[in-house]
Amino acid sequence: NAGVMQNPRHLVRRRGQEARLRCSPMKGHSHVYWYRQLPEEGLKFMVYLQKENIIDESGMPKERFSAEFPKEGPSILRIQQVVRGDSAAYFCASSPPGDGLNTIYFGEGSWLTVV
Amino acid sequence: AQRVTQPEKLLSVFKGAPVELKCNYSYSGSPELFWYVQYSRQRLQLLLRHISRESIKGFTADLNKGETSFHLKKPFAQEEDSAMYYCALSVGGSNYKLTFGKGTLLTVNP
């Protein structure tokens, strides 16, 4: 099992552009989570998705950020019209189907730099 | 809102010395506490959780509700313990919505 796979690992965008980060969960995992780590901060929960459903988006910024986990393919975190403050490490995690008490497994992260 | 505080950004000890990484939390209810570790160039991984009351790689952590602390301890540090350690908590019975501390970078010197 290759683990949670994220790409790209590093992404540079100019202000105003769009950033798309992809996450493939571990085999057999149907729950995906996105976290953001701003410089000098701890990871912060953004969103929890299952296939074709957003379960909890309480940590998502109200504007410009969206996430999806389609029936086929990876989960995507999209940031529109990026600003310098979006520069951060974005971590995806996944867990198997269950009652929310399973351990979640993290990917290696995607580092977004906005110039 | 809940918060996790790791007061030490950096901690350096010698091999064989005891190590304690501090973690304090603020939450009025009963949280679940975790320690995650990130070794150099590797992904974040769960080290231990308080409900398991287990020892992993010689590390233990006891939840002290009176002091709202969940310090991570190991009696004899090894060089391979050098890593970034994050304390985290979850509430409401679900362990996906974690609140992390800022982390402590542990360096174990030979």
PDB file of N, CA, C and O in Angstrom, chain A residues 28-96:
ATOM      1  N   GLY A  28      -8.562   1.223  -0.225  1.00  0.00           N
ATOM      2  CA  GLY A  28      -9.576   0.779   0.725  1.00  0.00           C
ATOM      3  C   GLY A  28     -10.125   1.888   1.598  1.00  0.00           C
ATOM      4  O   GLY A  28     -11.074   1.678   2.356  1.00  0.00           O
ATOM      5  N   HIS A  29      -9.545   3.085   1.502  1.00  0.00           N
ATOM      6  CA  HIS A  29     -10.021   4.215   2.297  1.00  0.00           C
ATOM      7  C   HIS A  29     -11.008   5.042   1.487  1.00  0.00           C
ATOM      8  O   HIS A  29     -10.730   5.400   0.346  1.00  0.00           O
ATOM      9  N   SER A  30     -12.120   5.369   2.104  1.00  0.00           N
ATOM     10  CA  SER A  30     -13.131   6.146   1.405  1.00  0.00           C
ATOM     11  C   SER A  30     -13.372   7.511   2.047  1.00  0.00           C
ATOM     12  O   SER A  30     -14.227   8.263   1.604  1.00  0.00           O
ATOM     13  N   HIS A  31     -12.616   7.807   3.104  1.00  0.00           N
ATOM     14  CA  HIS A  31     -12.771   9.089   3.781  1.00  0.00           C
ATOM     15  C   HIS A  31     -11.499   9.902   3.576  1.00  0.00           C
ATOM     16  O   HIS A  31     -10.389   9.381   3.755  1.00  0.00           O
ATOM     17  N   VAL A  32     -11.664  11.140   3.200  1.00  0.00           N
ATOM     18  CA  VAL A  32     -10.525  12.017   2.928  1.00  0.00           C
ATOM     19  C   VAL A  32     -10.666  13.303   3.747  1.00  0.00           C
ATOM     20  O   VAL A  32     -11.769  13.833   3.895  1.00  0.00           O
ATOM     21  N   TYR A  33      -9.545  13.785   4.224  1.00  0.00           N
ATOM     22  CA  TYR A  33      -9.518  15.002   5.032  1.00  0.00           C
ATOM     23  C   TYR A  33      -8.411  15.907   4.508  1.00  0.00           C
ATOM     24  O   TYR A  33      -7.348  15.432   4.103  1.00  0.00           O
ATOM     25  N   TRP A  34      -8.654  17.192   4.551  1.00  0.00           N
ATOM     26  CA  TRP A  34      -7.628  18.163   4.189  1.00  0.00           C
ATOM     27  C   TRP A  34      -7.310  19.026   5.406  1.00  0.00           C
ATOM     28  O   TRP A  34      -8.215  19.493   6.107  1.00  0.00           O
ATOM     29  N   TYR A  35      -6.013  19.244   5.584  1.00  0.00           N
ATOM     30  CA  TYR A  35      -5.505  20.108   6.638  1.00  0.00           C
ATOM     31  C   TYR A  35      -4.568  21.131   6.018  1.00  0.00           C
ATOM     32  O   TYR A  35      -3.933  20.875   5.008  1.00  0.00           O
ATOM     33  N   ARG A  36      -4.466  22.278   6.667  1.00  0.00           N
ATOM     34  CA  ARG A  36      -3.534  23.312   6.202  1.00  0.00           C
ATOM     35  C   ARG A  36      -2.585  23.663   7.351  1.00  0.00           C
ATOM     36  O   ARG A  36      -3.018  23.772   8.514  1.00  0.00           O
ATOM     37  N   GLN A  37      -1.318  23.862   7.003  1.00  0.00           N
ATOM     38  CA  GLN A  37      -0.340  24.281   7.988  1.00  0.00           C
ATOM     39  C   GLN A  37       0.308  25.566   7.501  1.00  0.00           C
ATOM     40  O   GLN A  37       1.131  25.546   6.578  1.00  0.00           O
ATOM     41  N   LEU A  38      -0.056  26.662   8.123  1.00  0.00           N
ATOM     42  CA  LEU A  38       0.578  27.936   7.811  1.00  0.00           C
ATOM     43  C   LEU A  38       1.959  27.967   8.469  1.00  0.00           C
ATOM     44  O   LEU A  38       2.205  27.236   9.433  1.00  0.00           O
ATOM     45  N   PRO A  39       2.852  28.800   7.986  1.00  0.00           N
ATOM     46  CA  PRO A  39       4.194  28.876   8.558  1.00  0.00           C
ATOM     47  C   PRO A  39       4.159  29.108  10.066  1.00  0.00           C
ATOM     48  O   PRO A  39       3.404  29.949  10.560  1.00  0.00           O
ATOM     49  N   GLU A  40       4.947  28.336  10.783  1.00  0.00           N
ATOM     50  CA  GLU A  40       5.074  28.479  12.239  1.00  0.00           C
ATOM     51  C   GLU A  40       3.788  28.133  12.986  1.00  0.00           C
ATOM     52  O   GLU A  40       3.613  28.503  14.141  1.00  0.00           O
ATOM     53  N   GLU A  41       2.880  27.422  12.345  1.00  0.00           N
ATOM     54  CA  GLU A  41       1.619  27.051  12.994  1.00  0.00           C
ATOM     55  C   GLU A  41       1.444  25.537  12.979  1.00  0.00           C
ATOM     56  O   GLU A  41       2.150  24.812  12.282  1.00  0.00           O
ATOM     57  N   GLY A  42       0.476  25.060  13.770  1.00  0.00           N
ATOM     58  CA  GLY A  42       0.110  23.653  13.717  1.00  0.00           C
ATOM     59  C   GLY A  42      -0.860  23.397  12.568  1.00  0.00           C
ATOM     60  O   GLY A  42      -1.397  24.328  11.978  1.00  0.00           O
ATOM     61  N   LEU A  43      -1.062  22.128  12.268  1.00  0.00           N
ATOM     62  CA  LEU A  43      -2.014  21.784  11.213  1.00  0.00           C
ATOM     63  C   LEU A  43      -3.426  22.159  11.665  1.00  0.00           C
ATOM     64  O   LEU A  43      -3.784  21.969  12.838  1.00  0.00           O
ATOM     65  N   LYS A  44      -4.211  22.650  10.707  1.00  0.00           N
ATOM     66  CA  LYS A  44      -5.596  23.010  11.019  1.00  0.00           C
ATOM     67  C   LYS A  44      -6.533  22.286  10.055  1.00  0.00           C
ATOM     68  O   LYS A  44      -6.333  22.317   8.847  1.00  0.00           O
ATOM     69  N   PHE A  45      -7.560  21.686  10.623  1.00  0.00           N
ATOM     70  CA  PHE A  45      -8.543  20.954   9.840  1.00  0.00           C
ATOM     71  C   PHE A  45      -9.285  21.891   8.893  1.00  0.00           C
ATOM     72  O   PHE A  45      -9.659  23.018   9.262  1.00  0.00           O
ATOM     73  N   MET A  46      -9.487  21.415   7.667  1.00  0.00           N
ATOM     74  CA  MET A  46     -10.241  22.206   6.702  1.00  0.00           C
ATOM     75  C   MET A  46     -11.566  21.528   6.353  1.00  0.00           C
ATOM     76  O   MET A  46     -12.637  22.107   6.515  1.00  0.00           O
ATOM     77  N   VAL A  47     -11.472  20.281   5.859  1.00  0.00           N
ATOM     78  CA  VAL A  47     -12.678  19.656   5.317  1.00  0.00           C
ATOM     79  C   VAL A  47     -12.561  18.142   5.371  1.00  0.00           C
ATOM     80  O   VAL A  47     -11.461  17.593   5.322  1.00  0.00           O
ATOM     81  N   TYR A  48     -13.723  17.504   5.478  1.00  0.00           N
ATOM     82  CA  TYR A  48     -13.820  16.049   5.498  1.00  0.00           C
ATOM     83  C   TYR A  48     -14.784  15.634   4.395  1.00  0.00           C
ATOM     84  O   TYR A  48     -15.917  16.135   4.329  1.00  0.00           O
ATOM     85  N   LEU A  49     -14.327  14.743   3.526  1.00  0.00           N
ATOM     86  CA  LEU A  49     -15.149  14.311   2.403  1.00  0.00           C
ATOM     87  C   LEU A  49     -15.220  12.791   2.334  1.00  0.00           C
ATOM     88  O   LEU A  49     -14.278  12.097   2.704  1.00  0.00           O
ATOM     89  N   GLN A  50     -16.368  12.340   1.860  1.00  0.00           N
ATOM     90  CA  GLN A  50     -16.498  10.974   1.400  1.00  0.00           C
ATOM     91  C   GLN A  50     -16.819  11.049  -0.087  1.00  0.00           C
ATOM     92  O   GLN A  50     -17.048  12.143  -0.612  1.00  0.00           O
ATOM     93  N   LYS A  51     -16.856   9.932  -0.728  1.00  0.00           N
ATOM     94  CA  LYS A  51     -17.099   9.933  -2.177  1.00  0.00           C
ATOM     95  C   LYS A  51     -18.358  10.752  -2.504  1.00  0.00           C
ATOM     96  O   LYS A  51     -19.441  10.445  -2.012  1.00  0.00           O
ATOM     97  N   GLU A  52     -18.166  11.790  -3.290  1.00  0.00           N
ATOM     98  CA  GLU A  52     -19.248  12.646  -3.795  1.00  0.00           C
ATOM     99  C   GLU A  52     -19.994  13.396  -2.695  1.00  0.00           C
ATOM    100  O   GLU A  52     -21.074  13.940  -2.941  1.00  0.00           O
ATOM    101  N   ASN A  53     -19.457  13.438  -1.495  1.00  0.00           N
ATOM    102  CA  ASN A  53     -20.133  14.146  -0.410  1.00  0.00           C
ATOM    103  C   ASN A  53     -19.152  14.937   0.433  1.00  0.00           C
ATOM    104  O   ASN A  53     -18.067  14.457   0.756  1.00  0.00           O
ATOM    105  N   ILE A  54     -19.535  16.142   0.789  1.00  0.00           N
ATOM    106  CA  ILE A  54     -18.793  16.911   1.776  1.00  0.00           C
ATOM    107  C   ILE A  54     -19.478  16.683   3.118  1.00  0.00           C
ATOM    108  O   ILE A  54     -20.654  17.007   3.291  1.00  0.00           O
ATOM    109  N   ILE A  55     -18.726  16.106   4.053  1.00  0.00           N
ATOM    110  CA  ILE A  55     -19.314  15.746   5.344  1.00  0.00           C
ATOM    111  C   ILE A  55     -19.169  16.880   6.353  1.00  0.00           C
ATOM    112  O   ILE A  55     -20.099  17.178   7.106  1.00  0.00           O
ATOM    113  N   ASP A  56     -18.021  17.507   6.352  1.00  0.00           N
ATOM    114  CA  ASP A  56     -17.753  18.562   7.329  1.00  0.00           C
ATOM    115  C   ASP A  56     -16.790  19.558   6.695  1.00  0.00           C
ATOM    116  O   ASP A  56     -15.649  19.206   6.424  1.00  0.00           O
ATOM    117  N   GLU A  57     -17.248  20.751   6.445  1.00  0.00           N
ATOM    118  CA  GLU A  57     -16.379  21.777   5.851  1.00  0.00           C
ATOM    119  C   GLU A  57     -16.226  22.958   6.789  1.00  0.00           C
ATOM    120  O   GLU A  57     -16.013  24.098   6.377  1.00  0.00           O
ATOM    121  N   SER A  58     -16.336  22.681   8.073  1.00  0.00           N
ATOM    122  CA  SER A  58     -16.320  23.758   9.064  1.00  0.00           C
ATOM    123  C   SER A  58     -14.999  24.510   9.122  1.00  0.00           C
ATOM    124  O   SER A  58     -14.938  25.618   9.630  1.00  0.00           O
ATOM    125  N   GLY A  59     -13.926  23.917   8.616  1.00  0.00           N
ATOM    126  CA  GLY A  59     -12.625  24.576   8.659  1.00  0.00           C
ATOM    127  C   GLY A  59     -12.230  25.257   7.363  1.00  0.00           C
ATOM    128  O   GLY A  59     -11.146  25.835   7.267  1.00  0.00           O
ATOM    129  N   MET A  60     -13.101  25.231   6.395  1.00  0.00           N
ATOM    130  CA  MET A  60     -12.780  25.828   5.096  1.00  0.00           C
ATOM    131  C   MET A  60     -13.017  27.330   5.132  1.00  0.00           C
ATOM    132  O   MET A  60     -14.051  27.797   5.637  1.00  0.00           O
ATOM    133  N   PRO A  61     -12.082  28.104   4.582  1.00  0.00           N
ATOM    134  CA  PRO A  61     -12.345  29.532   4.423  1.00  0.00           C
ATOM    135  C   PRO A  61     -13.624  29.723   3.603  1.00  0.00           C
ATOM    136  O   PRO A  61     -13.939  28.908   2.727  1.00  0.00           O
ATOM    137  N   LYS A  62     -14.323  30.793   3.891  1.00  0.00           N
ATOM    138  CA  LYS A  62     -15.645  30.984   3.282  1.00  0.00           C
ATOM    139  C   LYS A  62     -15.570  31.236   1.780  1.00  0.00           C
ATOM    140  O   LYS A  62     -16.483  30.890   1.024  1.00  0.00           O
ATOM    141  N   GLU A  63     -14.493  31.826   1.334  1.00  0.00           N
ATOM    142  CA  GLU A  63     -14.392  32.179  -0.084  1.00  0.00           C
ATOM    143  C   GLU A  63     -13.144  31.575  -0.705  1.00  0.00           C
ATOM    144  O   GLU A  63     -12.158  31.311  -0.026  1.00  0.00           O
ATOM    145  N   ARG A  64     -13.201  31.352  -1.962  1.00  0.00           N
ATOM    146  CA  ARG A  64     -12.097  30.942  -2.847  1.00  0.00           C
ATOM    147  C   ARG A  64     -11.663  29.498  -2.682  1.00  0.00           C
ATOM    148  O   ARG A  64     -10.966  28.978  -3.544  1.00  0.00           O
ATOM    149  N   PHE A  65     -12.019  28.855  -1.618  1.00  0.00           N
ATOM    150  CA  PHE A  65     -11.597  27.465  -1.369  1.00  0.00           C
ATOM    151  C   PHE A  65     -12.757  26.508  -1.621  1.00  0.00           C
ATOM    152  O   PHE A  65     -13.884  26.761  -1.189  1.00  0.00           O
ATOM    153  N   SER A  66     -12.459  25.407  -2.294  1.00  0.00           N
ATOM    154  CA  SER A  66     -13.463  24.367  -2.482  1.00  0.00           C
ATOM    155  C   SER A  66     -12.764  23.016  -2.522  1.00  0.00           C
ATOM    156  O   SER A  66     -11.565  22.934  -2.812  1.00  0.00           O
ATOM    157  N   ALA A  67     -13.512  21.982  -2.213  1.00  0.00           N
ATOM    158  CA  ALA A  67     -12.948  20.638  -2.231  1.00  0.00           C
ATOM    159  C   ALA A  67     -13.973  19.671  -2.785  1.00  0.00           C
ATOM    160  O   ALA A  67     -15.183  19.871  -2.627  1.00  0.00           O
ATOM    161  N   GLU A  68     -13.472  18.652  -3.440  1.00  0.00           N
ATOM    162  CA  GLU A  68     -14.352  17.619  -3.962  1.00  0.00           C
ATOM    163  C   GLU A  68     -13.663  16.270  -3.890  1.00  0.00           C
ATOM    164  O   GLU A  68     -12.431  16.181  -3.856  1.00  0.00           O
ATOM    165  N   PHE A  69     -14.465  15.240  -3.874  1.00  0.00           N
ATOM    166  CA  PHE A  69     -13.954  13.869  -3.890  1.00  0.00           C
ATOM    167  C   PHE A  69     -14.912  13.103  -4.805  1.00  0.00           C
ATOM    168  O   PHE A  69     -15.898  12.531  -4.358  1.00  0.00           O
ATOM    169  N   PRO A  70     -14.620  13.105  -6.103  1.00  0.00           N
ATOM    170  CA  PRO A  70     -15.565  12.506  -7.059  1.00  0.00           C
ATOM    171  C   PRO A  70     -15.623  10.996  -6.954  1.00  0.00           C
ATOM    172  O   PRO A  70     -14.767  10.375  -6.320  1.00  0.00           O
ATOM    173  N   LYS A  71     -16.602  10.452  -7.619  1.00  0.00           N
ATOM    174  CA  LYS A  71     -16.776   9.003  -7.594  1.00  0.00           C
ATOM    175  C   LYS A  71     -15.522   8.299  -8.125  1.00  0.00           C
ATOM    176  O   LYS A  71     -15.112   7.252  -7.624  1.00  0.00           O
ATOM    177  N   GLU A  72     -14.941   8.873  -9.158  1.00  0.00           N
ATOM    178  CA  GLU A  72     -13.703   8.331  -9.705  1.00  0.00           C
ATOM    179  C   GLU A  72     -12.618   9.390  -9.615  1.00  0.00           C
ATOM    180  O   GLU A  72     -12.876  10.556  -9.859  1.00  0.00           O
ATOM    181  N   GLY A  73     -11.428   8.955  -9.281  1.00  0.00           N
ATOM    182  CA  GLY A  73     -10.318   9.890  -9.268  1.00  0.00           C
ATOM    183  C   GLY A  73     -10.019  10.445  -7.891  1.00  0.00           C
ATOM    184  O   GLY A  73     -10.700  10.133  -6.899  1.00  0.00           O
ATOM    185  N   PRO A  74      -8.982  11.275  -7.818  1.00  0.00           N
ATOM    186  CA  PRO A  74      -8.527  11.769  -6.526  1.00  0.00           C
ATOM    187  C   PRO A  74      -9.415  12.869  -5.967  1.00  0.00           C
ATOM    188  O   PRO A  74     -10.243  13.448  -6.686  1.00  0.00           O
ATOM    189  N   SER A  75      -9.211  13.166  -4.717  1.00  0.00           N
ATOM    190  CA  SER A  75      -9.832  14.345  -4.117  1.00  0.00           C
ATOM    191  C   SER A  75      -9.033  15.567  -4.578  1.00  0.00           C
ATOM    192  O   SER A  75      -7.807  15.493  -4.748  1.00  0.00           O
ATOM    193  N   ILE A  76      -9.720  16.665  -4.773  1.00  0.00           N
ATOM    194  CA  ILE A  76      -9.062  17.887  -5.218  1.00  0.00           C
ATOM    195  C   ILE A  76      -9.424  19.033  -4.284  1.00  0.00           C
ATOM    196  O   ILE A  76     -10.607  19.241  -3.974  1.00  0.00           O
ATOM    197  N   LEU A  77      -8.389  19.742  -3.864  1.00  0.00           N
ATOM    198  CA  LEU A  77      -8.587  20.985  -3.123  1.00  0.00           C
ATOM    199  C   LEU A  77      -8.255  22.114  -4.086  1.00  0.00           C
ATOM    200  O   LEU A  77      -7.157  22.154  -4.641  1.00  0.00           O
ATOM    201  N   ARG A  78      -9.204  22.984  -4.302  1.00  0.00           N
ATOM    202  CA  ARG A  78      -9.042  24.073  -5.263  1.00  0.00           C
ATOM    203  C   ARG A  78      -9.040  25.406  -4.542  1.00  0.00           C
ATOM    204  O   ARG A  78      -9.915  25.667  -3.693  1.00  0.00           O
ATOM    205  N   ILE A  79      -8.068  26.208  -4.876  1.00  0.00           N
ATOM    206  CA  ILE A  79      -7.996  27.556  -4.319  1.00  0.00           C
ATOM    207  C   ILE A  79      -7.997  28.528  -5.494  1.00  0.00           C
ATOM    208  O   ILE A  79      -7.083  28.531  -6.323  1.00  0.00           O
ATOM    209  N   GLN A  80      -9.028  29.324  -5.559  1.00  0.00           N
ATOM    210  CA  GLN A  80      -9.139  30.288  -6.656  1.00  0.00           C
ATOM    211  C   GLN A  80      -8.542  31.626  -6.242  1.00  0.00           C
ATOM    212  O   GLN A  80      -8.550  31.999  -5.061  1.00  0.00           O
ATOM    213  N   GLN A  81      -8.023  32.339  -7.235  1.00  0.00           N
ATOM    214  CA  GLN A  81      -7.488  33.692  -7.018  1.00  0.00           C
ATOM    215  C   GLN A  81      -6.582  33.737  -5.790  1.00  0.00           C
ATOM    216  O   GLN A  81      -6.829  34.471  -4.830  1.00  0.00           O
ATOM    217  N   VAL A  82      -5.548  32.943  -5.833  1.00  0.00           N
ATOM    218  CA  VAL A  82      -4.681  32.801  -4.665  1.00  0.00           C
ATOM    219  C   VAL A  82      -4.073  34.134  -4.250  1.00  0.00           C
ATOM    220  O   VAL A  82      -3.810  35.012  -5.086  1.00  0.00           O
ATOM    221  N   VAL A  83      -3.857  34.254  -2.939  1.00  0.00           N
ATOM    222  CA  VAL A  83      -3.188  35.413  -2.360  1.00  0.00           C
ATOM    223  C   VAL A  83      -1.987  34.902  -1.567  1.00  0.00           C
ATOM    224  O   VAL A  83      -1.866  33.708  -1.300  1.00  0.00           O
ATOM    225  N   ARG A  84      -1.094  35.839  -1.206  1.00  0.00           N
ATOM    226  CA  ARG A  84       0.134  35.445  -0.516  1.00  0.00           C
ATOM    227  C   ARG A  84      -0.169  34.665   0.767  1.00  0.00           C
ATOM    228  O   ARG A  84       0.554  33.739   1.134  1.00  0.00           O
ATOM    229  N   GLY A  85      -1.245  34.999   1.432  1.00  0.00           N
ATOM    230  CA  GLY A  85      -1.600  34.328   2.684  1.00  0.00           C
ATOM    231  C   GLY A  85      -2.017  32.878   2.512  1.00  0.00           C
ATOM    232  O   GLY A  85      -2.156  32.162   3.510  1.00  0.00           O
ATOM    233  N   ASP A  86      -2.198  32.441   1.271  1.00  0.00           N
ATOM    234  CA  ASP A  86      -2.537  31.033   1.028  1.00  0.00           C
ATOM    235  C   ASP A  86      -1.288  30.165   1.008  1.00  0.00           C
ATOM    236  O   ASP A  86      -1.403  28.928   0.977  1.00  0.00           O
ATOM    237  N   SER A  87      -0.127  30.775   1.001  1.00  0.00           N
ATOM    238  CA  SER A  87       1.127  30.015   1.012  1.00  0.00           C
ATOM    239  C   SER A  87       1.176  29.181   2.284  1.00  0.00           C
ATOM    240  O   SER A  87       1.124  29.713   3.407  1.00  0.00           O
ATOM    241  N   ALA A  88       1.262  27.888   2.106  1.00  0.00           N
ATOM    242  CA  ALA A  88       1.181  26.973   3.254  1.00  0.00           C
ATOM    243  C   ALA A  88       1.461  25.564   2.763  1.00  0.00           C
ATOM    244  O   ALA A  88       1.568  25.315   1.557  1.00  0.00           O
ATOM    245  N   ALA A  89       1.537  24.658   3.730  1.00  0.00           N
ATOM    246  CA  ALA A  89       1.583  23.230   3.410  1.00  0.00           C
ATOM    247  C   ALA A  89       0.175  22.683   3.571  1.00  0.00           C
ATOM    248  O   ALA A  89      -0.490  22.949   4.581  1.00  0.00           O
ATOM    249  N   TYR A  90      -0.272  21.964   2.572  1.00  0.00           N
ATOM    250  CA  TYR A  90      -1.614  21.374   2.603  1.00  0.00           C
ATOM    251  C   TYR A  90      -1.467  19.864   2.698  1.00  0.00           C
ATOM    252  O   TYR A  90      -0.857  19.230   1.837  1.00  0.00           O
ATOM    253  N   PHE A  91      -2.024  19.320   3.773  1.00  0.00           N
ATOM    254  CA  PHE A  91      -1.910  17.888   4.020  1.00  0.00           C
ATOM    255  C   PHE A  91      -3.261  17.216   3.806  1.00  0.00           C
ATOM    256  O   PHE A  91      -4.289  17.687   4.274  1.00  0.00           O
ATOM    257  N   CYS A  92      -3.208  16.103   3.117  1.00  0.00           N
ATOM    258  CA  CYS A  92      -4.371  15.264   2.950  1.00  0.00           C
ATOM    259  C   CYS A  92      -4.213  14.052   3.849  1.00  0.00           C
ATOM    260  O   CYS A  92      -3.088  13.594   4.118  1.00  0.00           O
ATOM    261  N   ALA A  93      -5.315  13.531   4.341  1.00  0.00           N
ATOM    262  CA  ALA A  93      -5.299  12.308   5.143  1.00  0.00           C
ATOM    263  C   ALA A  93      -6.485  11.451   4.723  1.00  0.00           C
ATOM    264  O   ALA A  93      -7.443  11.948   4.131  1.00  0.00           O
ATOM    265  N   SER A  94      -6.400  10.174   5.022  1.00  0.00           N
ATOM    266  CA  SER A  94      -7.519   9.299   4.692  1.00  0.00           C
ATOM    267  C   SER A  94      -7.718   8.270   5.791  1.00  0.00           C
ATOM    268  O   SER A  94      -6.824   8.030   6.619  1.00  0.00           O
ATOM    269  N   SER A  95      -8.904   7.687   5.794  1.00  0.00           N
ATOM    270  CA  SER A  95      -9.194   6.622   6.749  1.00  0.00           C
ATOM    271  C   SER A  95     -10.182   5.660   6.107  1.00  0.00           C
ATOM    272  O   SER A  95     -10.888   6.024   5.152  1.00  0.00           O
ATOM    273  N   PRO A  96     -10.248   4.439   6.620  1.00  0.00           N
ATOM    274  CA  PRO A  96     -11.185   3.471   6.040  1.00  0.00           C
ATOM    275  C   PRO A  96     -12.605   3.794   6.481  1.00  0.00           C
ATOM    276  O   PRO A  96     -12.816   4.592   7.397  1.00  0.00           O
TER     277      PRO A  96
END
